[in-house]
Short mmCIF file of C-alpha atoms in Angstrom, two decimals:
data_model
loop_
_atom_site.label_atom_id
_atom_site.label_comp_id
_atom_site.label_asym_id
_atom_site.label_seq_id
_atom_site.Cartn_x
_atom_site.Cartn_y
_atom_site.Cartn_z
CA UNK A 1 0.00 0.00 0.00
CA UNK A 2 3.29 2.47 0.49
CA UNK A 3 4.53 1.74 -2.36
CA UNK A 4 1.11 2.56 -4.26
CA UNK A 5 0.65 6.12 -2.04
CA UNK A 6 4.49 7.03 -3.23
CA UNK A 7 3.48 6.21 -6.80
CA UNK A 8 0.39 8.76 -6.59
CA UNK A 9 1.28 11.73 -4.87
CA UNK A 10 2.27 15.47 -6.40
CA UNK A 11 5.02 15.87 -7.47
CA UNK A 12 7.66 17.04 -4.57
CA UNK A 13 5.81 15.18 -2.23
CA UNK A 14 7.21 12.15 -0.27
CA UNK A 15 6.14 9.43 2.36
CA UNK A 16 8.24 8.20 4.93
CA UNK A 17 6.67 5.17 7.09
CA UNK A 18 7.57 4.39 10.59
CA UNK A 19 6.01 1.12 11.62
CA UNK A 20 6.68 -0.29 15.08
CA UNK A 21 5.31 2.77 17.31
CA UNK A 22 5.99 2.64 21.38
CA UNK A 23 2.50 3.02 22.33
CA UNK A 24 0.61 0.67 20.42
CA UNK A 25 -2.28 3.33 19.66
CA UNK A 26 -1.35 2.53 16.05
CA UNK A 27 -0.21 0.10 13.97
CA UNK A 28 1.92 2.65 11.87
CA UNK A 29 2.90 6.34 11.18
CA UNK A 30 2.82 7.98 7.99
CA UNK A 31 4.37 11.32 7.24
CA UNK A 32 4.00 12.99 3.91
CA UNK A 33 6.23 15.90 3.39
CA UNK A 34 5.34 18.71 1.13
CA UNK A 35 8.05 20.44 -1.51
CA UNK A 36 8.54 23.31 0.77
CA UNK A 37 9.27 20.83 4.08
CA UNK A 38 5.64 21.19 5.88
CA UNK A 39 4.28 17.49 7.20
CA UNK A 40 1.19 15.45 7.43
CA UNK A 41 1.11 13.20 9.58
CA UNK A 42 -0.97 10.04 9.96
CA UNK A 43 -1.89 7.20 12.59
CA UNK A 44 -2.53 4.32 10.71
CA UNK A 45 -4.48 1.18 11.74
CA UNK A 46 -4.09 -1.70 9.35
CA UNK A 47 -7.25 -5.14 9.03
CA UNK A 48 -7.25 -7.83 7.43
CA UNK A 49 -10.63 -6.57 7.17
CA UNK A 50 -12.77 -3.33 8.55
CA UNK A 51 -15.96 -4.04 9.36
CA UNK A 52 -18.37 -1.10 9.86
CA UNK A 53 -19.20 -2.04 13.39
CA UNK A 54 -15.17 -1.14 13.97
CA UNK A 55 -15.10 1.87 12.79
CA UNK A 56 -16.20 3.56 15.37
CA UNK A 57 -13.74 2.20 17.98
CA UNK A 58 -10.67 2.62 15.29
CA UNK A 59 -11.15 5.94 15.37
CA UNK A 60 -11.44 6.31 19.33
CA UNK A 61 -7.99 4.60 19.10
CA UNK A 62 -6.34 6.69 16.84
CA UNK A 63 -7.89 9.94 18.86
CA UNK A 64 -5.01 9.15 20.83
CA UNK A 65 -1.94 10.42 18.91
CA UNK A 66 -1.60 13.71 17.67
CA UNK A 67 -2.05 12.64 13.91
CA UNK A 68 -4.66 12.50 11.00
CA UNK A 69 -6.18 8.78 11.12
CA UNK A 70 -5.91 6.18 8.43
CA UNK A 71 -7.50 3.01 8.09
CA UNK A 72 -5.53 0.43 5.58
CA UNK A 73 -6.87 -3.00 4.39
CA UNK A 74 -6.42 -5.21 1.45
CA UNK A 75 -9.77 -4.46 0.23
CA UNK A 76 -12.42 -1.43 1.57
CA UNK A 77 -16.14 -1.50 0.09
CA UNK A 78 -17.73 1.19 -1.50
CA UNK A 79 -19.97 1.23 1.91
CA UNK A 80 -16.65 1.34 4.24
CA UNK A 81 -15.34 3.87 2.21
CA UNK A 82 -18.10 6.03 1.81
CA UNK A 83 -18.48 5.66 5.61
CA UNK A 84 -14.70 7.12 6.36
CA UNK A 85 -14.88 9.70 4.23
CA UNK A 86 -18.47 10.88 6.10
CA UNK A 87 -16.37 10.89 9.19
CA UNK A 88 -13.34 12.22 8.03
CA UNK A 89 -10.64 9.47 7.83
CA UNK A 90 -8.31 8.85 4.82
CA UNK A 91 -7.92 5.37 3.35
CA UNK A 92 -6.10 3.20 1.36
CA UNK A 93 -6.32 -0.54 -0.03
CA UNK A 94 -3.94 -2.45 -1.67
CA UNK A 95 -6.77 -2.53 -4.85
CA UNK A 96 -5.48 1.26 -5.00
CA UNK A 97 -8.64 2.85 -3.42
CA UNK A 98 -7.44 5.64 -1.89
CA UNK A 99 -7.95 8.88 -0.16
CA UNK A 100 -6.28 11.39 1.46
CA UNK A 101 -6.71 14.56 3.49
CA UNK A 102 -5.01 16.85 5.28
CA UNK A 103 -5.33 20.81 5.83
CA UNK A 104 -1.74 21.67 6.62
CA UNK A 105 0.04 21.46 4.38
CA UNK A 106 -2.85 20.79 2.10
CA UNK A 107 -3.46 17.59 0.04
CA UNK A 108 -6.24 15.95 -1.44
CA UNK A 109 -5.31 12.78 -3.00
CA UNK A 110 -8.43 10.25 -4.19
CA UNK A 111 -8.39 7.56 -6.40
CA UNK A 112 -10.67 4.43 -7.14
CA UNK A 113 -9.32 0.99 -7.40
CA UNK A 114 -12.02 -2.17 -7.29
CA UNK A 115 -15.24 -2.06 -6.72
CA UNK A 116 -16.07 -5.73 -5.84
CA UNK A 117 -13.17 -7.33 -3.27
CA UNK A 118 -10.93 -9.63 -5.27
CA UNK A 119 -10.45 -11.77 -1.99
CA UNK A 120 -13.92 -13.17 -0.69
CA UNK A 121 -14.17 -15.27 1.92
CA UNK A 122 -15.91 -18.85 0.49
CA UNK A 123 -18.06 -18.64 3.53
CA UNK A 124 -19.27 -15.14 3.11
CA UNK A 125 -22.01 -13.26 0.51
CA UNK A 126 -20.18 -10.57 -1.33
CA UNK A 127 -23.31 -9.23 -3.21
CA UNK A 128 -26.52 -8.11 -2.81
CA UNK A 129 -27.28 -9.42 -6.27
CA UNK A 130 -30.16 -12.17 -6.85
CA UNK A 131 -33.66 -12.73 -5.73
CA UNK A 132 -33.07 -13.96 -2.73
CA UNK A 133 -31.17 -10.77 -1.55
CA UNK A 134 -33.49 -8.12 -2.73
CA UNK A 135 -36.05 -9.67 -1.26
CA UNK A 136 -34.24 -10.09 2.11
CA UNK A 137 -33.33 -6.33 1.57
CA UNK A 138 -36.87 -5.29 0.98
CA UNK A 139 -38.13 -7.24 4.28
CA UNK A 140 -35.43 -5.33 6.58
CA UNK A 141 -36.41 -2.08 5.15
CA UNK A 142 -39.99 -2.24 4.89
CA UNK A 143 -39.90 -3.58 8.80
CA UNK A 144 -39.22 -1.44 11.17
CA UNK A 145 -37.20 -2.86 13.89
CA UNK A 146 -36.54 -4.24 16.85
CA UNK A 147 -37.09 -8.00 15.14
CA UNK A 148 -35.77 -11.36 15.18
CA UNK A 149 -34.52 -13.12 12.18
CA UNK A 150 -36.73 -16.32 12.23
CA UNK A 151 -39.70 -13.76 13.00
CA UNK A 152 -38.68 -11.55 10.00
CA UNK A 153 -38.61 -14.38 7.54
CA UNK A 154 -41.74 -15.42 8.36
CA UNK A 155 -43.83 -12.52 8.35
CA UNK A 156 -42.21 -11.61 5.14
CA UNK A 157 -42.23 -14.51 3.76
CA UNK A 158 -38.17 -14.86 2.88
CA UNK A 159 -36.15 -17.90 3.40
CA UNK A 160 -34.48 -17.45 7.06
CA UNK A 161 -31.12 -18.42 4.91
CA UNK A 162 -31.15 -16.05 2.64
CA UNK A 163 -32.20 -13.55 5.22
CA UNK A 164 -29.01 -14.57 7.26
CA UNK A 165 -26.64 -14.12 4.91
CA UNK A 166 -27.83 -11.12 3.40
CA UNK A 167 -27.71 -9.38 7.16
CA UNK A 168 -24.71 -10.85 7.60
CA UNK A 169 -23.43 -8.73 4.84
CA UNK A 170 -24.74 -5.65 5.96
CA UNK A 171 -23.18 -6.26 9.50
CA UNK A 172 -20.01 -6.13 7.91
CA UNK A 173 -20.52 -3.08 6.36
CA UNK A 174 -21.61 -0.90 9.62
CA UNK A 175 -25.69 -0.87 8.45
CA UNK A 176 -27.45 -2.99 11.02
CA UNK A 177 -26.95 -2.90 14.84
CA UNK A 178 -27.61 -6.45 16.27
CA UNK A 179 -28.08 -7.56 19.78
CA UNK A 180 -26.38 -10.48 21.86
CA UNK A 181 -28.31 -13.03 20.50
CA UNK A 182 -28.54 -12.02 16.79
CA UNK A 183 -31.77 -9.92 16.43
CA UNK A 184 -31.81 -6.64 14.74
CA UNK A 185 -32.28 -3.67 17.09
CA UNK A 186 -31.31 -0.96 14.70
CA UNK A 187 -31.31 -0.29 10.52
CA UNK A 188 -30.15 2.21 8.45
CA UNK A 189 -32.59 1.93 6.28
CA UNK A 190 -31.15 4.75 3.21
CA UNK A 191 -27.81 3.02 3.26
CA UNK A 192 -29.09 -0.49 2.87
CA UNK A 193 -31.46 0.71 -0.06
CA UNK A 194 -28.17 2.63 -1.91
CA UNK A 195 -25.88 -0.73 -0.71
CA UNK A 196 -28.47 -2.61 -2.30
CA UNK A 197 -28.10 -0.61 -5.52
CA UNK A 198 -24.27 -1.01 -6.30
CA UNK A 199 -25.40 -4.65 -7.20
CA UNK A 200 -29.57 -4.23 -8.25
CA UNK A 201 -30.20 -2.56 -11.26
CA UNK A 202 -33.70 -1.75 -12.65
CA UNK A 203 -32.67 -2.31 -16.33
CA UNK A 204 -30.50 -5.27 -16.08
CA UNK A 205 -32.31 -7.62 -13.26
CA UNK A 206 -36.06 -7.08 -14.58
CA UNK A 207 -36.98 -7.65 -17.88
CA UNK A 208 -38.18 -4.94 -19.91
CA UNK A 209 -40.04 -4.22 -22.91
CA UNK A 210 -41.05 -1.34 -24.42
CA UNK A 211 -44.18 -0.23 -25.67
CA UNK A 212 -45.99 3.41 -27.24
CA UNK A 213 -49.17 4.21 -25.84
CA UNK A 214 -50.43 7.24 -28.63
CA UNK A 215 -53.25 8.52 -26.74
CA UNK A 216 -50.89 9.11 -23.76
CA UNK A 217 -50.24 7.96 -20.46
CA UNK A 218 -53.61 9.03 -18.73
CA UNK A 219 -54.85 6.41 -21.25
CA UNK A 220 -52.39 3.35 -19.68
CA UNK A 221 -53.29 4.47 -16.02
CA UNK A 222 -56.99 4.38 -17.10
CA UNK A 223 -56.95 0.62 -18.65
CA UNK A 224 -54.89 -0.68 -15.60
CA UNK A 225 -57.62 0.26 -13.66
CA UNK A 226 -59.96 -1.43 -15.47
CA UNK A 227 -58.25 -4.69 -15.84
CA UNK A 228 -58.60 -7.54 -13.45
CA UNK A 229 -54.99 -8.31 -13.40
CA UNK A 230 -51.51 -8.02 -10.69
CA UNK A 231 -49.52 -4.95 -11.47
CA UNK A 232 -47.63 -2.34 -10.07
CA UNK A 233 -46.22 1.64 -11.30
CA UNK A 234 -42.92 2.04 -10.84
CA UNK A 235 -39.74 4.31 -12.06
CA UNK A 236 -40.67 8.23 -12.88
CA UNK A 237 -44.53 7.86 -12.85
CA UNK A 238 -44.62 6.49 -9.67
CA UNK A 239 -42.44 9.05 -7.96
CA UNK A 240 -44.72 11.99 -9.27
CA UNK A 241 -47.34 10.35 -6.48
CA UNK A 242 -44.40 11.08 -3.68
CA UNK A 243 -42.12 13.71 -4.36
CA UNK A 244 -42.92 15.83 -7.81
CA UNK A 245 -40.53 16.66 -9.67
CA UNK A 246 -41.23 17.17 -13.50
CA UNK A 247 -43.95 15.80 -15.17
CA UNK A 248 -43.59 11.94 -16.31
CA UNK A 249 -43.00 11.26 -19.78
CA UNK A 250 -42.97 7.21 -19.43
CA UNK A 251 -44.99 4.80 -17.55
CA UNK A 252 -42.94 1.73 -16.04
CA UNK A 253 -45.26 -0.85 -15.04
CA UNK A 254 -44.31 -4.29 -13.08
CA UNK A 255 -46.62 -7.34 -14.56
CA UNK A 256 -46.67 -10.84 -14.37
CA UNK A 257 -46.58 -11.65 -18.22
CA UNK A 258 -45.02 -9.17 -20.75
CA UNK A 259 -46.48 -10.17 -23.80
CA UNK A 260 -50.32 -10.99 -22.62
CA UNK A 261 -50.02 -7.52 -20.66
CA UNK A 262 -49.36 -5.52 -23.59
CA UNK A 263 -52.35 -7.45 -25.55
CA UNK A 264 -54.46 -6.25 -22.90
CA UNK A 265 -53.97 -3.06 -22.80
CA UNK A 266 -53.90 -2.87 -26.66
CA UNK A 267 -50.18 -0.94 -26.83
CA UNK A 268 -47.76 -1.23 -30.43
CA UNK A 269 -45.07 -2.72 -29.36
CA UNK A 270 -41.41 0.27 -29.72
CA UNK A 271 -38.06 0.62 -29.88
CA UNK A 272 -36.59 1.59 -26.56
CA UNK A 273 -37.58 4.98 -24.79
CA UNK A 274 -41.40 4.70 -25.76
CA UNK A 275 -44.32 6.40 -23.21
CA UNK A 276 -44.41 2.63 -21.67
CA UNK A 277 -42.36 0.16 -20.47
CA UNK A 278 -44.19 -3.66 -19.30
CA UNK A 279 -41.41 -5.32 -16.57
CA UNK A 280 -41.21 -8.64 -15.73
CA UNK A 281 -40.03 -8.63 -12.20
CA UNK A 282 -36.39 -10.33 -10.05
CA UNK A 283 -39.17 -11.19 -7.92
CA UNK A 284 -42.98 -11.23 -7.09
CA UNK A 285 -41.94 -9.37 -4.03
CA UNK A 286 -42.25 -6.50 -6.43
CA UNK A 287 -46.06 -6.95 -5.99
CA UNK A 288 -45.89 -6.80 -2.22
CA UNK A 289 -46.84 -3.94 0.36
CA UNK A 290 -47.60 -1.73 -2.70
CA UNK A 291 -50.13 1.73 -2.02
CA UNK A 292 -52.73 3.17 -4.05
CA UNK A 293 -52.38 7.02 -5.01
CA UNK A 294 -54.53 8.25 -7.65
CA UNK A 295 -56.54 5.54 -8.26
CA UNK A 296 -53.05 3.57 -9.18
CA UNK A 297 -51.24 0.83 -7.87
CA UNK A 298 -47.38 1.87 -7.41
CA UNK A 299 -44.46 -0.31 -5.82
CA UNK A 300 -43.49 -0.05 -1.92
CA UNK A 301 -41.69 3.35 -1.35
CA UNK A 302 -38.51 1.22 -0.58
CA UNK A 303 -38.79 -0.26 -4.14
CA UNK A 304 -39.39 2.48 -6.17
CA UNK A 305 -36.41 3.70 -4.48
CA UNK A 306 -33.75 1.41 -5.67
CA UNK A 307 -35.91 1.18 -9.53
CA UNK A 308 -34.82 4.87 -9.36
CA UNK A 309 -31.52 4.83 -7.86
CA UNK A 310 -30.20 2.29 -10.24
CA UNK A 311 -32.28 3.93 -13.38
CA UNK A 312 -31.35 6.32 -16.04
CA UNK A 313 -31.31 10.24 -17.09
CA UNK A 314 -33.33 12.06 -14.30
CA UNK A 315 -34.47 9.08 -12.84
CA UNK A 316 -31.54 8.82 -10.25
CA UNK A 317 -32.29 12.86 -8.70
CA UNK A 318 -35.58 11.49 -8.26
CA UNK A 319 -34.51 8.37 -6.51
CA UNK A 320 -32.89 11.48 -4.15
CA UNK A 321 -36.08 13.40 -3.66
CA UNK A 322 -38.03 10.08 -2.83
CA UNK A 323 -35.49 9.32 -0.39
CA UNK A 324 -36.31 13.26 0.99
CA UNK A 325 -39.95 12.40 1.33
CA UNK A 326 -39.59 8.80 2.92
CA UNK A 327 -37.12 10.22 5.48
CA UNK A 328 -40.26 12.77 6.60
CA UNK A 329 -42.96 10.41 6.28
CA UNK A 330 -41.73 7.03 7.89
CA UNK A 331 -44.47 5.98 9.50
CA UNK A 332 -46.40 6.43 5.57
CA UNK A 333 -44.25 3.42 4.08
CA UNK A 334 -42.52 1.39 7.04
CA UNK A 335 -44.53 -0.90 9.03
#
């Protein structure tokens, strides 16, 4: 990890390492030393792995020396990362994610290096990708805690495995808070919706096809009401129910069977970027804990959520201003 720092600093800049410190409040010093002789200094604690849960507690340690802290691994997630650089603490993995800070003398240093860890564990889930996970995902948001697993998976219906794992995960990244005998006491809920986005993404894990409606979209909201059939509004049209932004110029719509859906509600079937889009969901979970506003069927908040986070052009700012309203109105979409 040195050796990659050295390679990416300005020009004039240097790093000198001192490794076995007297005190033990750190597992190494760093000093970077600007062209005209100022210093940085750092404290830095090295894992095997950081787990959110520790990050906390690193930093308490580090507190201790006079010295900017700096947590080194082989591998730091998107989450862990995103999480030290909310509080303030450089970084650096030997994938050549890195990041660092300092006021006096002043550098800013950040690069990415991988996304996904090149080093799993066997034994551990590494993604949120799959069925199984977003539907574990959607159970721990939609609940609000205090839970317990095997009461979780069965009031929502998800395998108590694939609920495991997939909290498992999230325990590792610093977005659950579990008591002594497993059960979830606490949840951030926004950061396991955007986790669940780096793998989920709207156009790649549902199937979609696309679909021109001439008379407009009034005219698709208007036959979905009539019909007798499962479906659910998602993507821009849905968010205009929860936080407005512009008006919708497509209608995304979650249904069992593309093809027979699109008979039914009499559309020409179009090239991509039509007024209507039929989806074939990951998951029927899709169809659960949905709300009616206007007369329409839409997804769970926590749904439309990641369709927008993970979607296209505006769609992602919108994704932001749902996340806005469903911060204000909990008690509207968790139960």
């Amino acid at each position: 990890i040195e050796g990659l720092v050295t390679g990416v600093l300005p020009p004039g800049w240097t790093l000198r390492s001192r490794r076995t410190l007297p005190d033990g409040s750190a597992d190494a010093e760093w000093e970077l030393r600007s062209p005209d002789g100022q210093s940085a200094i750092f404290a830095v604690e090295s894992k095997r792995e950081l787990l959110g849960r520790q990050i906390d507690d690193m930093i308490a340690r580090l507190s201790q020396r006079p010295a900017l802290p700096l947590a080194a691994a082989p591998f730091l997630s998107p989450t862990i990362r995103g999480a030290l650089a909310d509080r303030g603490i450089s970084y650096a993995d030997s994938t050549g994610n890195l990041r660092l800070v300092a006021d006096r003398p002043g550098i800013f240093v950040e690069r990415q290096g991988a996304a996904k860890n090149p080093w799993p564990a066997d034994d551990t889930l590494q993604s949120l990708r799959g069925r199984a996970a977003g539907r574990a995902v959607r159970a721990l948001v939609d609940f609000r805690p205090p839970y317990g697993v095997r009461d979780l998976a069965k009031r929502a219906s998800v395998p108590l495995g694939s609920l495991s794992r997939t909290l498992s995960l999230l325990d590792r990244d610093g977005l659950v808070t579990r008591g002594d005998r497993g059960d979830v006491v606490d949840l951030d809920w926004e950061r396991v919706l955007r986790r669940w986005t780096q793998d989920y993404e709207f156009a790649r894990t549902n199937r979609l096809e696309y679909y021109l409606e001439p008379r407009g979209l009034p005219a698709v909201e208007q036959q979905l009401a009539k019909g007798e059939w499962l479906y659910a509004v998602t993507g821009a049209s849905a968010a205009q129910r929860f936080a407005p932004i512009a008006p919708a110029r497509q209608i995304a719509v979650y249904v069992q069977d593309v093809g027979r859906s699109g008979e039914a509600l009499r559309l020409r079937p179009a090239d991509p970027g039509a007024n209507v889009v039929l989806v074939e969901p990951f998951d029927p979970v899709v169809f659960e804990r949905t709300t009616t506003r206007d007369r329409t069927t839409v997804v769970a908040a926590s749904q439309l959520a990641a369709d927008l986070l993970s979607g296209r052009g505006r769609e992602p700012s919108e994704g932001i201003e749902l996340l806005g309203w469903m911060r204000l109105n909990e008690d509207q979409w968790r139960a």
